[in-house]
Amino acid sequence: MTLTLRSSTSFINLKEITSRSTSKTSDEFSGTVYFAQIKPSFRLRLRAKQSMQETVNISNEKSSISTSSNLLDQGKIERFHKFTGPNHHGGDGENSSRSNGSSSKVPVFVMLPLDTISIGGQLNKPRAMNASLMALKSAGVEGVMVDVWWGLVEKDGPLRYDWDGYTELVNMVKKNGLKLQVVMSFHQCGGNVGDSCRACVDINGWLEIQVGMGPCGELRYPSYPESNGTWRFPGIGEFQCYDKYMRASLEASAEAAGKKDWGRRGPHDSGQYNQFPEDTGFFTREGTWNTEYGQFFLEWYSGMLLEHGDRILAAAEGVFRSSGVKLSGKVAGIHWHYRTRSHAAELTAGYYNTRQRDGYLPIARMMSRHGVVLNFTCMEMKDEQQPGSANSSPEGLVRQVKMATKTAGVELAGENALERYDAAAYSQVLATSRSDSGNGLSAFTYLRMNKKLFEPENWRNLVEFVKSMSEGGRNTRLPESDSSRTELFVRFLKAKNERKINEAALV
């Protein structure tokens, strides 16, 4: 089977998915995903010490992905990684997701460094990586997550693929008895049906693939571009509806609604990136957002994002349907201005969530239809830690998303938004992981493995956290006298080889 994908930054004019049979047998393809030719202008740039996801520069040229059926033994996927809803394609049902909190294990994964694979395509510091993976395994961590950057795979030029670094990492993870989550950042995919295959990568042992659907891999518009200094927290951001494709779509929608004048342009009173809601006519308490025009525009704007996500996930589902690999999609935790009536920062990102409207239930239902895990962030945050001027409520936002995923019958996984090593952050994750209010978590991914994580106090906190999550999030601390697991890695390495400690700390 060959699948053709096409996408654009404006979320419209996507080519219909097409497929055709292949003369290859399933045995010839078993356990392998084949990547066919990519046009020379398909590229990705990486900048050191910045969020690699935000520096993606991908043209609108074509690419294609070919795969086959029966890639993985589905029986190897453990129970809590299978979709637990009433059927694979989801549907509303409050009992379809993890909801027994106290008795369910919450597996913990750890994100690997963004530069795990070097610009040259090699595994960075393999000895230190191996020591670190040993440590994570000893702590009871379920597995690790790694970003797979197409620009590194195709670094040597068009149609020249190098999977050596990732292959070495996959083998190392498997050797250490860990599972692997893979973030595939194909934000803009397209292609010619029938392109020949030039490179392949074995996906046996992959547990989950996160499908990138926007900036930072998240399903959202690039409404708050922080890396170039355009936006600063807690600005409201700006609507992204001014290229020719979005304008054409808006015009067509307005004409269909019998309001042709509404399609001439986006809102004129929505302010600028770093303003506050009350500084604008659109987002103020009784602003334009709450008028007939505002409702029309926001339904169109958020609807375009939902359609984009639906198409991308349908394509990904078609590629990996027979592989046994779980798919997930990430939704941004935009918690600033959540306490206001308009929820301005969420609206500009494409989430039509206001005081009167639940903007996350449609997203959860869309993901449920594809049997995709909804991955959400800011699980470690508390309201009291946020600046008052931001009108933030990460706790309220997480509660809302938990309820939306429970209603939609879709699995919920979580991440921490910021690097945290303290017991207070872990305790908050433990609290949000339970199903006392809405969905519990099916998995949690910790951001991120680095030198600081292996400092003694930070390491003890992580081990205690992993143990508590394995017990359903009820036990918040290990007994002070129980150091059998907390100190295992440090004591083992000191006893065996002091040098190993330094190697792990270099990650």
XYZ file of C-alpha atoms in Angstrom:
507
model
C 0.000 0.000 0.000
C 1.247 3.457 -0.886
C -0.194 6.527 0.788
C 0.094 10.072 -0.518
C -0.123 13.019 1.834
C -0.261 16.693 1.050
C -0.518 19.582 3.467
C 0.100 23.304 3.569
C 0.735 25.798 6.317
C -2.706 27.275 5.755
C -4.446 23.966 6.541
C -6.378 23.834 3.271
C -6.021 22.488 -0.267
C -4.949 19.090 1.013
C -4.896 16.399 -1.639
C -7.274 13.521 -1.171
C -5.684 10.403 0.280
C -5.128 7.772 -2.374
C -3.904 4.248 -2.120
C -3.028 1.359 -4.330
C -1.899 -2.190 -3.864
C 1.732 -3.213 -4.105
C 3.284 -6.293 -5.583
C 5.421 -6.803 -2.487
C 4.243 -9.381 0.010
C 3.691 -8.594 3.655
C 6.644 -10.794 4.588
C 8.977 -8.677 2.483
C 7.901 -5.547 4.379
C 7.433 -6.978 7.849
C 8.681 -4.629 10.533
C 9.801 -1.938 8.127
C 8.518 1.465 7.066
C 9.810 2.577 3.666
C 10.306 6.253 2.887
C 10.137 7.066 -0.790
C 11.707 9.904 -2.728
C 11.381 13.440 -1.456
C 11.706 16.463 -3.671
C 15.009 18.361 -3.214
C 13.345 21.389 -1.655
C 11.889 19.382 1.251
C 14.193 20.415 4.092
C 14.418 21.052 7.789
C 16.835 23.350 9.634
C 18.023 22.893 13.172
C 19.397 25.555 15.474
C 21.493 24.622 18.451
C 20.074 25.240 21.920
C 16.663 26.221 20.569
C 13.450 24.300 20.278
C 14.198 22.216 17.214
C 10.534 21.809 16.464
C 10.029 25.565 16.111
C 12.840 25.952 13.561
C 11.285 23.617 11.052
C 11.501 25.038 7.545
C 9.656 22.777 5.196
C 8.632 23.705 1.681
C 5.361 22.783 0.058
C 6.980 20.305 -2.300
C 5.852 16.705 -2.360
C 6.893 13.672 -0.385
C 5.473 10.219 0.076
C 5.493 7.495 2.644
C 5.050 3.862 1.753
C 4.347 1.108 4.182
C 2.874 -2.345 4.366
C 0.614 -4.371 6.533
C 1.532 -6.619 9.431
C 4.545 -4.556 10.552
C 4.417 -5.489 14.208
C 3.079 -8.314 16.290
C 0.098 -6.594 17.871
C 0.170 -9.089 20.692
C 3.361 -7.505 21.951
C 1.585 -4.251 22.768
C 0.690 -4.255 26.445
C -2.883 -3.760 27.628
C -2.559 -0.185 28.786
C -1.211 0.862 25.401
C -4.177 -0.499 23.505
C -7.175 1.707 22.863
C -9.568 1.042 25.710
C -12.707 2.533 24.194
C -15.711 0.564 23.019
C -14.235 0.308 19.527
C -11.094 1.341 17.730
C -12.615 4.438 16.228
C -13.818 5.780 19.527
C -17.078 7.494 20.254
C -18.556 9.013 23.340
C -18.488 6.854 26.439
C -17.450 7.738 29.931
C -16.222 4.241 30.710
C -13.980 3.950 27.674
C -10.823 5.432 29.185
C -8.768 4.766 32.264
C -10.937 5.729 35.206
C -10.034 3.465 38.075
C -7.202 5.685 39.290
C -6.130 3.846 42.426
C -5.599 0.477 40.757
C -4.082 1.462 37.392
C -0.398 1.705 36.741
C 0.649 4.922 35.014
C 3.780 4.149 32.984
C 6.418 6.882 32.964
C 8.518 7.683 29.914
C 11.438 10.118 29.807
C 12.193 12.440 26.895
C 15.697 12.128 25.538
C 17.748 15.259 24.758
C 16.843 17.110 21.575
C 20.378 16.529 20.301
C 20.339 12.777 20.958
C 21.228 12.416 17.287
C 23.914 14.844 16.205
C 23.757 17.182 13.223
C 26.011 14.629 11.541
C 23.394 11.923 12.031
C 25.261 9.934 14.684
C 24.209 8.952 18.189
C 25.632 11.530 20.586
C 27.795 10.211 23.451
C 26.739 6.561 23.130
C 28.514 5.396 26.320
C 26.831 8.093 28.384
C 23.494 7.311 26.720
C 23.801 3.623 27.539
C 24.650 4.379 31.182
C 21.665 6.726 31.374
C 19.302 4.147 29.908
C 20.565 1.616 32.463
C 19.777 4.123 35.173
C 16.269 4.792 33.911
C 15.552 1.077 33.715
C 16.741 0.574 37.288
C 14.413 3.374 38.419
C 11.398 1.594 36.970
C 10.917 3.906 33.991
C 8.833 2.284 31.256
C 10.674 3.744 28.282
C 11.975 6.829 26.509
C 10.772 9.268 23.871
C 12.951 10.570 21.050
C 12.404 13.151 18.317
C 13.051 11.834 14.808
C 14.077 14.782 12.646
C 13.719 14.265 8.916
C 16.383 16.899 8.278
C 18.905 14.621 10.012
C 17.773 11.543 8.152
C 18.113 13.363 4.809
C 21.007 15.556 5.900
C 23.367 14.571 3.059
C 21.096 15.845 0.330
C 17.891 15.006 -1.485
C 17.046 11.298 -1.662
C 20.044 10.292 0.461
C 18.853 8.807 3.752
C 20.847 7.907 6.818
C 19.153 6.065 9.687
C 22.360 4.864 11.349
C 22.117 7.062 14.439
C 18.481 6.219 15.101
C 19.085 2.524 14.436
C 21.878 2.480 17.014
C 19.604 4.189 19.530
C 16.705 1.782 18.905
C 18.997 -1.193 19.454
C 20.391 0.350 22.630
C 16.926 1.053 24.034
C 15.847 -2.497 23.261
C 18.994 -3.950 24.840
C 18.240 -2.099 28.065
C 14.707 -3.478 28.193
C 12.982 -0.131 27.631
C 10.142 0.843 25.324
C 10.320 3.583 22.748
C 8.033 6.465 21.834
C 8.909 8.241 18.589
C 7.923 11.798 17.671
C 7.680 11.964 13.877
C 7.603 15.625 12.866
C 6.012 15.339 9.434
C 4.106 18.604 9.592
C 3.878 18.941 5.807
C 3.803 15.726 3.852
C 2.933 15.216 0.196
C 4.038 13.011 -2.640
C 3.743 11.242 -5.923
C 1.996 7.896 -5.889
C 4.378 5.212 -7.029
C 7.664 6.849 -6.099
C 10.283 4.158 -5.612
C 11.652 3.395 -2.148
C 15.171 4.458 -1.317
C 15.531 4.000 2.446
C 13.937 2.111 5.288
C 13.923 1.893 9.071
C 12.933 -1.058 11.222
C 10.048 -0.120 13.549
C 9.936 -3.368 15.500
C 9.920 -2.421 19.156
C 8.408 1.024 18.596
C 5.546 1.532 21.002
C 4.052 4.856 20.019
C 4.374 7.402 17.257
C 3.372 10.987 17.950
C 2.081 12.680 14.831
C 3.172 16.292 14.477
C 0.325 18.545 13.375
C 1.685 22.049 13.895
C 4.284 24.145 15.738
C 6.249 22.117 18.315
C 4.361 19.077 17.043
C 1.123 20.431 18.525
C -2.279 20.754 16.884
C -2.506 24.542 16.815
C -1.809 27.625 14.752
C 1.592 29.373 15.190
C -0.121 32.176 17.078
C 2.596 32.829 19.659
C 6.058 32.560 18.021
C 8.421 32.944 20.954
C 11.749 31.832 19.487
C 12.250 34.932 17.322
C 11.126 37.375 19.998
C 7.825 38.214 18.293
C 5.726 37.016 21.228
C 6.282 37.183 24.987
C 4.321 35.503 27.757
C 1.503 36.222 28.536
C 0.542 37.941 25.285
C -2.705 36.981 23.583
C -1.045 36.121 20.262
C -2.546 36.818 16.842
C -4.914 35.063 14.478
C -3.177 33.329 11.567
C -5.652 33.781 8.745
C -4.108 36.191 6.289
C -2.433 34.152 3.568
C -4.270 33.750 0.269
C -5.537 30.257 1.038
C -7.045 31.121 4.383
C -8.543 34.305 3.000
C -10.107 32.381 0.125
C -11.575 29.858 2.537
C -12.927 32.583 4.821
C -14.493 34.364 1.866
C -16.177 31.173 0.689
C -17.502 30.391 4.164
C -18.873 33.894 4.603
C -20.609 33.801 1.236
C -22.124 30.413 2.075
C -23.439 31.901 5.323
C -25.014 34.808 3.441
C -22.598 37.280 5.063
C -20.260 38.150 2.226
C -18.798 41.184 4.007
C -17.527 38.954 6.830
C -15.190 37.194 4.437
C -13.171 40.206 3.339
C -10.595 39.827 6.104
C -10.060 38.627 9.646
C -11.045 40.621 12.746
C -9.807 44.215 12.674
C -9.903 44.689 16.456
C -8.077 41.598 17.749
C -4.910 43.435 18.778
C -1.271 42.383 18.556
C 0.873 39.541 19.870
C 1.822 41.019 23.243
C -1.372 42.803 24.200
C -3.855 41.750 26.875
C -7.529 40.947 26.221
C -8.768 44.212 27.688
C -6.493 46.136 25.294
C -8.553 44.944 22.319
C -12.090 45.312 21.067
C -12.351 41.660 20.123
C -11.293 39.915 23.341
C -12.538 42.277 26.015
C -15.235 41.032 28.393
C -18.178 41.824 26.101
C -16.112 42.085 22.942
C -16.561 41.091 19.329
C -15.823 37.453 20.149
C -19.302 37.211 21.695
C -21.180 38.701 18.719
C -22.740 36.892 15.777
C -19.767 37.829 13.617
C -17.272 36.697 16.252
C -18.980 33.335 16.602
C -18.974 32.852 12.831
C -15.284 33.679 12.555
C -14.199 31.527 15.496
C -16.207 28.545 14.279
C -14.568 28.831 10.866
C -11.066 29.399 12.293
C -11.203 26.513 14.761
C -12.981 24.331 12.212
C -10.101 24.719 9.783
C -7.703 23.481 12.445
C -9.905 20.505 13.249
C -10.161 19.573 9.569
C -6.383 19.811 9.254
C -5.867 17.522 12.232
C -8.504 15.096 10.975
C -6.783 14.753 7.597
C -3.321 14.326 9.054
C -4.465 11.685 11.524
C -6.458 9.861 8.858
C -3.327 9.705 6.737
C -1.188 8.503 9.633
C -3.818 5.946 10.582
C -3.781 4.634 7.033
C -0.004 4.229 7.095
C 0.271 2.557 10.489
C -3.111 0.809 10.779
C -1.623 -2.690 10.558
C 1.566 -2.032 12.488
C 0.266 -2.380 16.040
C 1.951 0.931 16.903
C -0.114 3.363 18.961
C -0.576 6.878 17.526
C -0.830 10.044 19.575
C -1.382 13.719 18.895
C -0.355 16.646 21.056
C -2.537 19.548 22.160
C -0.964 22.683 23.632
C -1.554 23.672 27.253
C -2.403 27.358 26.764
C -3.247 28.295 30.324
C -2.747 32.076 30.274
C -5.897 34.208 30.177
C -7.871 31.060 30.956
C -9.687 32.899 33.754
C -11.060 35.534 31.370
C -14.383 35.186 29.551
C -12.898 35.082 26.046
C -9.816 32.862 26.666
C -8.003 35.016 24.101
C -4.728 33.065 23.847
C -6.603 29.824 23.206
C -8.755 31.441 20.533
C -5.823 32.752 18.496
C -4.232 29.285 18.653
C -7.368 27.759 17.139
C -9.080 26.375 20.250
C -12.616 27.806 20.359
C -12.793 27.611 24.128
C -14.579 30.342 26.047
C -16.507 30.732 29.281
C -19.616 29.507 27.445
C -18.114 26.937 25.071
C -15.973 23.806 25.471
C -13.289 23.964 22.789
C -11.516 20.727 23.755
C -14.392 18.290 23.381
C -14.438 18.615 19.545
C -10.674 17.994 19.478
C -11.000 14.969 21.752
C -13.836 13.549 19.629
C -11.800 14.017 16.453
C -8.876 12.105 17.973
C -11.204 9.457 19.328
C -12.478 8.703 15.834
C -8.945 7.721 14.859
C -8.121 5.852 18.051
C -5.370 8.371 18.808
C -4.081 9.186 22.296
C -4.500 12.855 23.213
C -1.232 14.065 24.698
C -1.559 17.161 26.894
C 0.989 19.257 28.717
C 1.330 21.510 31.807
C 0.479 18.611 34.127
C 2.973 19.834 36.728
C 1.680 23.404 37.010
C -0.354 24.936 39.830
C -2.438 28.095 39.638
C -0.693 29.690 42.590
C 2.662 29.562 40.791
C 1.485 31.758 37.903
C 1.736 35.581 37.772
C -1.546 37.261 38.639
C -1.484 39.452 35.552
C -1.624 36.393 33.299
C -5.037 35.268 34.569
C -3.721 31.721 34.303
C -5.313 28.511 35.490
C -3.341 25.460 34.378
C -5.205 23.368 36.948
C -8.591 24.446 35.587
C -7.422 23.781 32.037
C -6.182 20.282 32.883
C -9.475 19.476 34.629
C -11.398 20.578 31.559
C -9.281 18.460 29.211
C -9.614 15.440 31.506
C -13.388 15.751 31.397
C -13.429 16.283 27.616
C -11.336 13.175 26.954
C -13.470 11.119 29.313
C -16.656 12.222 27.541
C -15.141 11.548 24.118
C -13.772 8.162 25.121
C -10.186 8.908 24.165
C -7.044 8.036 26.088
C -5.201 10.903 27.779
C -1.436 11.048 28.197
C 0.475 13.859 29.871
C 3.727 15.792 29.907
C 5.271 18.507 32.039
C 5.579 21.823 30.202
C 8.741 23.041 31.913
C 11.813 21.298 33.272
C 11.074 20.591 36.923
C 12.959 18.385 39.399
C 11.302 19.317 42.688
C 8.960 17.176 44.768
C 6.153 19.753 44.494
C 6.005 19.401 40.704
C 5.990 15.612 40.930
C 3.206 15.739 43.522
C 1.089 17.859 41.182
C 1.581 15.346 38.357
C 0.580 12.554 40.729
C -2.601 14.438 41.578
C -3.511 15.167 37.939
C -2.736 11.590 36.882
C -5.631 10.221 38.926
C -9.179 9.916 37.636
C -10.875 11.585 40.598
C -12.044 14.255 38.157
C -12.347 13.173 34.530
C -9.873 10.917 32.786
C -6.820 9.500 34.479
C -3.565 9.324 32.547
C -2.710 6.294 30.435
C 0.964 7.364 30.412
C 3.188 10.265 31.420
C 6.314 11.504 29.642
C 8.844 13.435 31.701
C 10.698 16.375 30.185
C 13.629 15.735 30.032
C 16.757 13.611 30.546
C 19.852 15.768 31.064
C 22.802 16.220 33.387
C 20.752 17.902 36.091
C 18.345 14.969 36.341
C 21.143 12.735 37.638
C 22.062 15.003 40.537
C 21.437 12.978 43.743
C 18.406 14.842 45.110
C 16.783 15.165 41.686
C 17.367 11.490 40.998
C 15.777 10.469 44.307
C 12.724 12.584 43.497
C 12.370 10.946 40.083
C 12.612 7.410 41.468
C 10.016 8.146 44.147
C 7.759 9.645 41.503
C 8.061 6.649 39.164
C 7.254 4.250 41.991
C 4.214 6.260 43.029
C 2.952 6.388 39.442
C 3.335 2.618 39.204
C 1.025 2.377 42.214
C -1.696 4.444 40.575
C -0.554 7.829 41.830
C -1.753 7.284 45.397
C 1.565 7.054 47.225
C 3.230 10.440 47.040
C 6.492 9.583 48.823
C 8.673 6.556 49.463
C 9.448 5.787 53.115
C 12.622 7.552 54.213
C 14.189 4.206 55.089
C 13.483 2.653 51.701
C 16.510 3.471 49.600
C 16.705 0.143 47.793
C 15.459 1.698 44.576
C 16.175 5.341 45.180
C 19.902 4.809 45.527
C 20.212 1.823 43.218
C 21.718 3.578 40.239
C 24.115 5.750 42.216
C 25.300 2.931 44.471
C 25.671 0.515 41.577
C 27.744 2.859 39.511
C 29.932 3.902 42.422
C 30.581 0.295 43.280
C 31.304 -0.773 39.731
C 32.925 2.177 38.067
C 33.041 5.808 39.162
C 33.553 6.854 35.582
C 30.052 5.707 34.638
C 28.532 8.434 36.814
C 30.321 11.076 34.813
C 29.248 9.438 31.571
C 25.576 9.524 32.520
C 25.878 13.106 33.719
C 27.198 14.174 30.320
C 23.872 13.448 28.621
